[in-house]
mmCIF file of C-alpha atoms in Angstrom:
data_model
loop_
_atom_site.group_PDB
_atom_site.id
_atom_site.type_symbol
_atom_site.label_atom_id
_atom_site.label_comp_id
_atom_site.label_asym_id
_atom_site.label_seq_id
_atom_site.Cartn_x
_atom_site.Cartn_y
_atom_site.Cartn_z
ATOM 1 C CA MET A 1 65.925 134.683 100.731
ATOM 2 C CA SER A 2 63.941 134.971 103.954
ATOM 3 C CA GLY A 3 63.908 138.240 105.907
ATOM 4 C CA ALA A 4 65.976 136.821 108.783
ATOM 5 C CA ALA A 5 68.589 135.317 106.451
ATOM 6 C CA ALA A 6 68.823 138.555 104.485
ATOM 7 C CA GLN A 7 69.328 140.552 107.671
ATOM 8 C CA VAL A 8 72.112 138.242 108.917
ATOM 9 C CA ARG A 9 73.934 138.574 105.606
ATOM 10 C CA ARG A 10 73.459 142.346 105.671
ATOM 11 C CA LEU A 11 74.783 142.641 109.255
ATOM 12 C CA LEU A 12 77.877 140.586 108.400
ATOM 13 C CA ASN A 13 78.660 143.126 105.684
ATOM 14 C CA LEU A 14 77.377 146.169 107.551
ATOM 15 C CA VAL A 15 79.789 146.012 110.511
ATOM 16 C CA PRO A 16 83.017 145.988 108.432
ATOM 17 C CA TYR A 17 81.559 148.719 106.224
ATOM 18 C CA LEU A 18 80.819 150.988 109.198
ATOM 19 C CA LEU A 19 84.256 150.346 110.678
ATOM 20 C CA GLU A 20 85.827 151.447 107.407
ATOM 21 C CA HIS A 21 83.446 154.396 106.922
ATOM 22 C CA GLU A 22 83.309 155.975 110.375
ATOM 23 C CA GLY A 23 80.682 158.704 110.497
ATOM 24 C CA ALA A 24 78.894 157.593 107.331
ATOM 25 C CA LYS A 25 75.418 159.072 106.989
ATOM 26 C CA LEU A 26 72.290 157.020 107.509
ATOM 27 C CA THR A 27 70.929 157.898 104.062
ATOM 28 C CA GLU A 28 74.182 156.941 102.331
ATOM 29 C CA VAL A 29 74.476 153.583 104.113
ATOM 30 C CA ALA A 30 70.829 152.731 103.433
ATOM 31 C CA GLY A 31 71.418 153.415 99.745
ATOM 32 C CA GLU A 32 74.616 151.383 99.730
ATOM 33 C CA PHE A 33 72.800 148.339 101.141
ATOM 34 C CA ASN A 34 69.600 148.932 99.163
ATOM 35 C CA VAL A 35 67.328 149.094 102.229
ATOM 36 C CA SER A 36 65.072 151.749 103.704
ATOM 37 C CA GLU A 37 66.312 153.994 106.513
ATOM 38 C CA LYS A 38 63.711 152.367 108.759
ATOM 39 C CA GLN A 39 65.158 148.900 108.065
ATOM 40 C CA LEU A 40 68.707 150.171 108.579
ATOM 41 C CA ARG A 41 67.723 151.565 111.994
ATOM 42 C CA LYS A 42 66.339 148.126 112.915
ATOM 43 C CA ASP A 43 69.618 146.530 111.811
ATOM 44 C CA LEU A 44 71.600 148.946 113.955
ATOM 45 C CA GLU A 45 69.379 148.191 116.956
ATOM 46 C CA THR A 46 70.076 144.472 116.446
ATOM 47 C CA LEU A 47 73.809 145.125 116.830
ATOM 48 C CA TRP A 48 73.193 145.966 120.486
ATOM 49 C CA MET A 49 72.775 142.194 121.031
ATOM 50 C CA CYS A 50 75.887 141.168 119.061
ATOM 51 C CA GLY A 51 79.397 140.520 120.301
ATOM 52 C CA LEU A 52 81.886 137.848 121.317
ATOM 53 C CA PRO A 53 80.627 134.880 123.396
ATOM 54 C CA GLY A 54 81.029 135.345 127.134
ATOM 55 C CA GLY A 55 81.189 139.128 126.981
ATOM 56 C CA LEU A 56 79.377 141.417 129.378
ATOM 57 C CA PRO A 57 76.612 143.778 128.167
ATOM 58 C CA ASP A 58 79.130 146.623 127.982
ATOM 59 C CA ASP A 59 81.244 144.508 125.620
ATOM 60 C CA LEU A 60 78.539 144.176 122.978
ATOM 61 C CA MET A 61 78.423 146.369 119.903
ATOM 62 C CA GLU A 62 76.805 149.773 120.103
ATOM 63 C CA ALA A 63 75.643 151.819 117.145
ATOM 64 C CA HIS A 64 74.811 155.498 117.647
ATOM 65 C CA ILE A 65 73.223 157.907 115.190
ATOM 66 C CA GLY A 66 74.613 161.361 115.791
ATOM 67 C CA GLU A 67 73.747 164.822 114.551
ATOM 68 C CA GLY A 68 73.218 165.002 110.843
ATOM 69 C CA GLY A 69 72.371 161.283 110.727
ATOM 70 C CA THR A 70 75.969 160.070 111.061
ATOM 71 C CA ILE A 71 76.532 156.509 112.294
ATOM 72 C CA HIS A 72 79.169 155.661 114.905
ATOM 73 C CA LEU A 73 79.976 152.055 115.882
ATOM 74 C CA GLU A 74 81.667 151.014 119.139
ATOM 75 C CA ASN A 75 82.996 147.715 120.566
ATOM 76 C CA ALA A 76 83.240 146.167 117.095
ATOM 77 C CA GLU A 77 87.032 145.968 116.845
ATOM 78 C CA ALA A 78 87.042 142.205 117.466
ATOM 79 C CA ILE A 79 85.632 141.595 114.017
ATOM 80 C CA VAL A 80 88.798 142.861 112.353
ATOM 81 C CA ARG A 81 91.027 140.374 114.177
ATOM 82 C CA PRO A 82 92.646 137.827 111.820
ATOM 83 C CA LEU A 83 90.607 134.630 111.561
ATOM 84 C CA ARG A 84 92.450 131.582 112.915
ATOM 85 C CA PHE A 85 91.403 128.053 111.988
ATOM 86 C CA SER A 86 91.832 124.991 114.143
ATOM 87 C CA VAL A 87 93.441 122.003 112.425
ATOM 88 C CA ARG A 88 90.026 120.366 112.086
ATOM 89 C CA GLU A 89 88.511 123.497 110.518
ATOM 90 C CA ALA A 90 91.429 123.881 108.110
ATOM 91 C CA VAL A 91 91.188 120.230 107.034
ATOM 92 C CA ALA A 92 87.437 120.534 106.399
ATOM 93 C CA LEU A 93 87.944 123.678 104.334
ATOM 94 C CA LEU A 94 90.817 122.166 102.334
ATOM 95 C CA VAL A 95 88.776 119.075 101.484
ATOM 96 C CA ALA A 96 85.849 121.245 100.363
ATOM 97 C CA LEU A 97 88.075 123.487 98.214
ATOM 98 C CA ARG A 98 89.743 120.516 96.544
ATOM 99 C CA ALA A 99 86.323 119.062 95.794
ATOM 100 C CA LEU A 100 85.266 122.368 94.265
ATOM 101 C CA ALA A 101 88.404 122.407 92.118
ATOM 102 C CA GLN A 102 87.303 119.116 90.519
ATOM 103 C CA LEU A 103 84.098 120.618 89.154
ATOM 104 C CA PRO A 104 83.766 122.125 85.689
ATOM 105 C CA GLY A 105 82.860 125.751 85.214
ATOM 106 C CA VAL A 106 84.885 127.241 88.088
ATOM 107 C CA ALA A 107 85.271 130.906 87.154
ATOM 108 C CA ASP A 108 88.851 131.427 88.335
ATOM 109 C CA ARG A 109 90.518 128.062 88.936
ATOM 110 C CA ASP A 110 93.964 129.657 89.354
ATOM 111 C CA ALA A 111 92.685 131.811 92.224
ATOM 112 C CA LEU A 112 91.121 128.714 93.810
ATOM 113 C CA LEU A 113 94.391 126.780 93.573
ATOM 114 C CA ARG A 114 96.291 129.714 95.090
ATOM 115 C CA ALA A 115 93.807 129.800 97.977
ATOM 116 C CA ILE A 116 94.332 126.065 98.539
ATOM 117 C CA ALA A 117 98.113 126.529 98.583
ATOM 118 C CA LYS A 118 97.903 129.394 101.105
ATOM 119 C CA LEU A 119 95.533 127.435 103.330
ATOM 120 C CA GLU A 120 97.854 124.392 103.216
ATOM 121 C CA GLU A 121 100.717 126.614 104.335
ATOM 122 C CA ALA A 122 98.629 128.109 107.148
ATOM 123 C CA ALA A 123 97.388 124.664 108.249
ATOM 124 C CA GLY A 124 100.945 123.420 108.671
ATOM 125 C CA GLU A 125 102.323 119.971 107.913
ATOM 126 C CA ARG A 126 99.850 118.196 110.194
ATOM 127 C CA GLY A 127 96.768 119.819 108.632
ATOM 128 C CA ALA A 128 97.967 119.434 105.050
ATOM 129 C CA GLU A 129 98.767 115.733 105.529
ATOM 130 C CA ALA A 130 95.432 115.065 107.221
ATOM 131 C CA SER A 131 93.491 116.744 104.412
ATOM 132 C CA GLN A 132 95.350 114.689 101.788
ATOM 133 C CA ARG A 133 94.017 111.500 103.391
ATOM 134 C CA VAL A 134 90.406 112.602 102.787
ATOM 135 C CA THR A 135 88.897 112.637 99.319
ATOM 136 C CA VAL A 136 85.459 113.535 98.013
ATOM 137 C CA ALA A 137 83.886 111.281 95.392
ATOM 138 C CA PHE A 138 81.007 112.811 93.469
ATOM 139 C CA GLU A 139 77.997 110.593 92.833
ATOM 140 C CA ALA A 140 77.949 111.640 89.173
ATOM 141 C CA ARG A 141 79.726 109.422 86.658
ATOM 142 C CA ALA A 142 83.039 110.726 85.343
ATOM 143 C CA THR A 143 81.551 110.846 81.831
ATOM 144 C CA VAL A 144 78.892 113.315 82.975
ATOM 145 C CA LEU A 145 81.429 115.691 84.534
ATOM 146 C CA ASP A 146 83.762 115.404 81.518
ATOM 147 C CA ARG A 147 81.041 116.266 79.001
ATOM 148 C CA ILE A 148 79.734 119.150 81.061
ATOM 149 C CA ARG A 149 83.291 120.468 81.216
ATOM 150 C CA GLN A 150 83.614 120.117 77.435
ATOM 151 C CA ALA A 151 80.356 121.972 76.850
ATOM 152 C CA LEU A 152 81.225 124.813 79.224
ATOM 153 C CA ASP A 153 84.727 125.225 77.767
ATOM 154 C CA ALA A 154 83.483 125.166 74.161
ATOM 155 C CA GLY A 155 80.224 127.066 74.722
ATOM 156 C CA ARG A 156 78.142 124.145 73.416
ATOM 157 C CA ARG A 157 74.626 122.863 74.091
ATOM 158 C CA LEU A 158 74.012 119.591 75.946
ATOM 159 C CA ARG A 159 71.354 116.930 75.380
ATOM 160 C CA LEU A 160 70.328 115.143 78.579
ATOM 161 C CA ASP A 161 68.282 112.061 79.357
ATOM 162 C CA TYR A 162 67.205 112.996 82.881
ATOM 163 C CA PHE A 163 65.381 110.919 85.502
ATOM 164 C CA VAL A 164 62.579 112.827 87.264
ATOM 165 C CA PRO A 165 61.872 110.963 90.544
ATOM 166 C CA SER A 166 58.594 112.740 91.327
ATOM 167 C CA ARG A 167 57.133 111.410 88.041
ATOM 168 C CA ASP A 168 59.237 108.219 87.862
ATOM 169 C CA GLN A 169 60.175 108.877 84.236
ATOM 170 C CA VAL A 170 63.143 109.810 82.081
ATOM 171 C CA THR A 171 62.832 112.968 79.968
ATOM 172 C CA THR A 172 65.053 114.201 77.138
ATOM 173 C CA ARG A 173 65.887 117.881 76.940
ATOM 174 C CA ASP A 174 68.437 120.247 75.397
ATOM 175 C CA VAL A 175 70.216 122.469 77.913
ATOM 176 C CA ASP A 176 72.577 125.419 77.482
ATOM 177 C CA PRO A 177 74.929 124.961 80.488
ATOM 178 C CA MET A 178 75.623 127.900 82.806
ATOM 179 C CA ARG A 179 77.512 126.446 85.776
ATOM 180 C CA VAL A 180 77.895 123.479 88.156
ATOM 181 C CA ILE A 181 76.621 123.927 91.719
ATOM 182 C CA LEU A 182 77.453 122.140 94.972
ATOM 183 C CA SER A 183 74.571 122.209 97.468
ATOM 184 C CA ASP A 184 73.430 119.942 100.327
ATOM 185 C CA GLY A 185 76.140 117.430 99.470
ATOM 186 C CA HIS A 186 75.092 117.029 95.813
ATOM 187 C CA ALA A 187 76.363 118.394 92.504
ATOM 188 C CA TYR A 188 73.946 120.058 90.070
ATOM 189 C CA LEU A 189 74.069 121.441 86.545
ATOM 190 C CA GLU A 190 72.356 124.808 86.151
ATOM 191 C CA GLY A 191 71.403 125.857 82.651
ATOM 192 C CA TRP A 192 68.820 127.237 80.263
ATOM 193 C CA CYS A 193 66.421 124.384 79.506
ATOM 194 C CA ARG A 194 65.087 124.586 75.933
ATOM 195 C CA ARG A 195 62.146 122.365 76.847
ATOM 196 C CA SER A 196 60.970 124.562 79.739
ATOM 197 C CA GLU A 197 62.281 127.853 78.301
ATOM 198 C CA ALA A 198 63.599 128.707 81.760
ATOM 199 C CA VAL A 199 66.613 128.261 84.038
ATOM 200 C CA ARG A 200 66.548 124.762 85.505
ATOM 201 C CA VAL A 201 68.783 122.757 87.843
ATOM 202 C CA PHE A 202 69.638 119.092 87.190
ATOM 203 C CA ARG A 203 71.174 116.784 89.768
ATOM 204 C CA LEU A 204 74.197 115.170 88.129
ATOM 205 C CA SER A 205 73.555 111.712 89.597
ATOM 206 C CA ARG A 206 70.169 111.635 87.807
ATOM 207 C CA ILE A 207 71.587 112.276 84.330
ATOM 208 C CA VAL A 208 71.089 108.938 82.560
ATOM 209 C CA ALA A 209 72.788 109.955 79.286
ATOM 210 C CA ILE A 210 74.553 113.097 78.100
ATOM 211 C CA ASP A 211 75.912 114.341 74.768
ATOM 212 C CA VAL A 212 77.650 117.525 73.683
ATOM 213 C CA LEU A 213 75.845 118.896 70.620
ATOM 214 C CA ASP A 214 77.482 120.655 67.709
ATOM 215 C CA VAL A 215 75.312 123.672 68.482
ATOM 216 C CA ALA A 216 76.402 126.858 70.238
ATOM 217 C CA ALA A 217 74.814 127.491 73.613
ATOM 218 C CA GLU A 218 72.523 130.530 73.516
ATOM 219 C CA ILE A 219 71.638 131.688 77.011
ATOM 220 C CA PRO A 220 69.119 134.573 77.020
ATOM 221 C CA GLU A 221 70.222 137.808 78.678
ATOM 222 C CA SER A 222 67.230 137.473 81.012
ATOM 223 C CA ALA A 223 68.520 134.129 82.377
ATOM 224 C CA GLU A 224 69.762 134.709 85.930
ATOM 225 C CA PRO A 225 71.616 132.175 88.116
ATOM 226 C CA GLN A 226 69.559 130.978 91.061
ATOM 227 C CA ASP A 227 69.943 132.512 94.503
ATOM 228 C CA LEU A 228 71.090 129.481 96.504
ATOM 229 C CA ASP A 229 70.289 130.883 99.955
ATOM 230 C CA ASP A 230 66.971 129.014 99.964
ATOM 231 C CA GLY A 231 68.462 125.835 98.498
ATOM 232 C CA VAL A 232 68.656 124.425 94.996
ATOM 233 C CA LEU A 233 65.318 122.653 94.877
ATOM 234 C CA ARG A 234 62.392 124.946 94.152
ATOM 235 C CA PRO A 235 58.893 123.452 94.450
ATOM 236 C CA ALA A 236 56.624 123.568 91.400
ATOM 237 C CA ALA A 237 52.832 123.552 91.337
ATOM 238 C CA ASP A 238 52.719 119.988 89.998
ATOM 239 C CA ASP A 239 55.160 118.525 92.552
ATOM 240 C CA PRO A 240 53.677 115.966 94.993
ATOM 241 C CA LEU A 241 52.096 117.490 98.110
ATOM 242 C CA VAL A 242 53.330 116.224 101.480
ATOM 243 C CA THR A 243 51.635 116.880 104.827
ATOM 244 C CA LEU A 244 54.009 116.935 107.760
ATOM 245 C CA GLU A 245 53.244 117.324 111.478
ATOM 246 C CA VAL A 246 55.955 118.637 113.808
ATOM 247 C CA THR A 247 56.156 119.380 117.515
ATOM 248 C CA ARG A 248 56.946 122.805 118.960
ATOM 249 C CA HIS A 249 60.635 121.853 118.921
ATOM 250 C CA ALA A 250 60.608 121.635 115.116
ATOM 251 C CA ARG A 251 58.602 124.747 114.209
ATOM 252 C CA TRP A 252 61.721 125.937 112.389
ATOM 253 C CA VAL A 253 60.794 123.590 109.507
ATOM 254 C CA ALA A 254 57.995 125.976 108.460
ATOM 255 C CA GLU A 255 60.498 128.847 108.277
ATOM 256 C CA ASN A 256 63.189 126.965 106.378
ATOM 257 C CA TYR A 257 61.151 124.952 103.863
ATOM 258 C CA PRO A 258 58.863 126.644 101.287
ATOM 259 C CA ASN A 259 55.331 125.486 102.030
ATOM 260 C CA GLU A 260 51.716 125.740 100.874
ATOM 261 C CA GLY A 261 50.303 126.538 104.309
ATOM 262 C CA VAL A 262 50.708 126.030 108.050
ATOM 263 C CA GLU A 263 48.100 125.018 110.630
ATOM 264 C CA GLU A 264 48.588 125.379 114.379
ATOM 265 C CA LEU A 265 48.322 122.196 116.472
ATOM 266 C CA PRO A 266 47.903 121.749 120.236
ATOM 267 C CA GLU A 267 50.960 122.276 122.464
ATOM 268 C CA GLY A 268 52.721 124.453 119.885
ATOM 269 C CA GLY A 269 52.963 121.932 117.069
ATOM 270 C CA LEU A 270 52.360 122.617 113.372
ATOM 271 C CA ARG A 271 50.816 120.822 110.421
ATOM 272 C CA ILE A 272 52.762 121.856 107.321
ATOM 273 C CA ALA A 273 51.769 121.288 103.694
ATOM 274 C CA LEU A 274 54.701 121.442 101.305
ATOM 275 C CA ARG A 275 55.554 120.503 97.747
ATOM 276 C CA ALA A 276 58.293 117.913 97.365
ATOM 277 C CA PRO A 277 60.323 118.060 94.143
ATOM 278 C CA ASP A 278 62.590 115.507 95.835
ATOM 279 C CA GLN A 279 60.772 113.236 98.291
ATOM 280 C CA GLY A 280 64.105 111.826 99.408
ATOM 281 C CA ARG A 281 64.894 115.215 100.918
ATOM 282 C CA ILE A 282 61.669 115.124 102.957
ATOM 283 C CA LEU A 283 62.414 111.558 104.026
ATOM 284 C CA ARG A 284 65.838 112.597 105.330
ATOM 285 C CA LEU A 285 64.302 115.596 107.098
ATOM 286 C CA VAL A 286 61.749 113.450 108.962
ATOM 287 C CA LEU A 287 64.380 110.908 109.948
ATOM 288 C CA ARG A 288 66.476 113.748 111.342
ATOM 289 C CA LEU A 289 63.499 115.122 113.288
ATOM 290 C CA GLY A 290 62.910 111.787 115.014
ATOM 291 C CA ALA A 291 60.077 112.034 117.527
ATOM 292 C CA ASP A 292 59.523 115.700 116.624
ATOM 293 C CA GLY A 293 58.113 115.038 113.146
ATOM 294 C CA ARG A 294 55.968 112.600 111.192
ATOM 295 C CA ILE A 295 54.479 112.375 107.702
ATOM 296 C CA VAL A 296 50.693 112.310 107.606
ATOM 297 C CA ASP A 297 50.284 112.106 103.838
ATOM 298 C CA PRO A 298 51.033 110.461 101.438
ATOM 299 C CA PRO A 299 50.884 107.079 103.245
ATOM 300 C CA ALA A 300 53.476 105.526 100.919
ATOM 301 C CA LEU A 301 56.102 108.080 101.960
ATOM 302 C CA ALA A 302 55.205 107.607 105.641
ATOM 303 C CA ASP A 303 55.682 103.839 105.204
ATOM 304 C CA GLN A 304 59.028 104.460 103.531
ATOM 305 C CA VAL A 305 60.169 106.572 106.494
ATOM 306 C CA ARG A 306 59.219 103.815 108.944
ATOM 307 C CA LYS A 307 60.958 101.175 106.838
ATOM 308 C CA THR A 308 64.147 103.231 106.518
ATOM 309 C CA ALA A 309 64.171 103.967 110.269
ATOM 310 C CA ALA A 310 63.693 100.257 111.056
ATOM 311 C CA GLU A 311 66.563 99.301 108.744
ATOM 312 C CA ALA A 312 68.810 101.896 110.386
ATOM 313 C CA LEU A 313 67.966 100.626 113.864
ATOM 314 C CA ALA A 314 68.634 97.036 112.774
ATOM 315 C CA LEU A 315 72.212 98.017 111.970
ATOM 316 C CA TYR A 316 72.811 98.592 115.674
ATOM 317 C CA GLY A 317 72.477 94.877 116.355
ATOM 318 C CA ASP A 318 69.804 93.606 118.636
ATOM 319 C CA VAL A 319 67.923 96.887 118.883
ATOM 320 C CA GLU A 320 64.244 96.141 118.364
ATOM 321 C CA ALA A 321 62.776 98.447 115.720
ATOM 322 C CA THR A 322 59.058 99.065 116.008
ATOM 323 C CA ALA A 323 57.137 100.792 113.236
#
């Protein structure tokens, strides 16, 4: 997880903690959050710029370190107010929770169903009815989900025929399943891959064939679930290299996508070299950037972006698409 993302997560937990532990000592809080006292001081200084939208400077949070290193937080009471969802927010959350309930490997399905029931009650009749009219269909075949569920429930190993788009080939591998993940609109199986001898993530829609083996899954104690803060896809050294140029308005790409190097361009732009385990993800990124990004290399991917953009423009009728 990047430094900025880690700090945001820490601050979201730090404020409620300090409200509950008024006068906690700097050394104790730093230990609780596993950071240095220097980093904790920086976090507390950041709170001076945090508060509700539209508030005056005096309404923002203030953190003071008193005698003996005790921490005192002011103007943070708003964070303890009950969270209220709009109907649209409640519907979106209900749809997402129901989609999650369909997946195998949910640790506490009863707790999830209770949360759905409470949210339906809070959303009222209008919100509950609206959410029932929206369904999520996973791109994976029902057989894939069913067999993953069987393997997880029985603690069995899976054998997958898996399509690898970066190499345009199907590989066969035995996998000890750990969990199913939802990320970036796709469902993935995370498990210990016997072929790689490491934790790997497999997109369910790319599983060509799947069988539950009559072999017990044996996941090593050293196998740790992935931290999903930086996304599911992790570039490997043999993944295709893509060179992307962005304007100053899209410099954030270099901070949010793992890359091999960044070169400054005139007028604040960047040339970014990154590995692409899934070139479709890069294609979607460039389409989203519009005039603020273009692929320099490989030419085939650049041509694919232009073709996809032209096809999208053609859907608008008589709009002339120029490549």
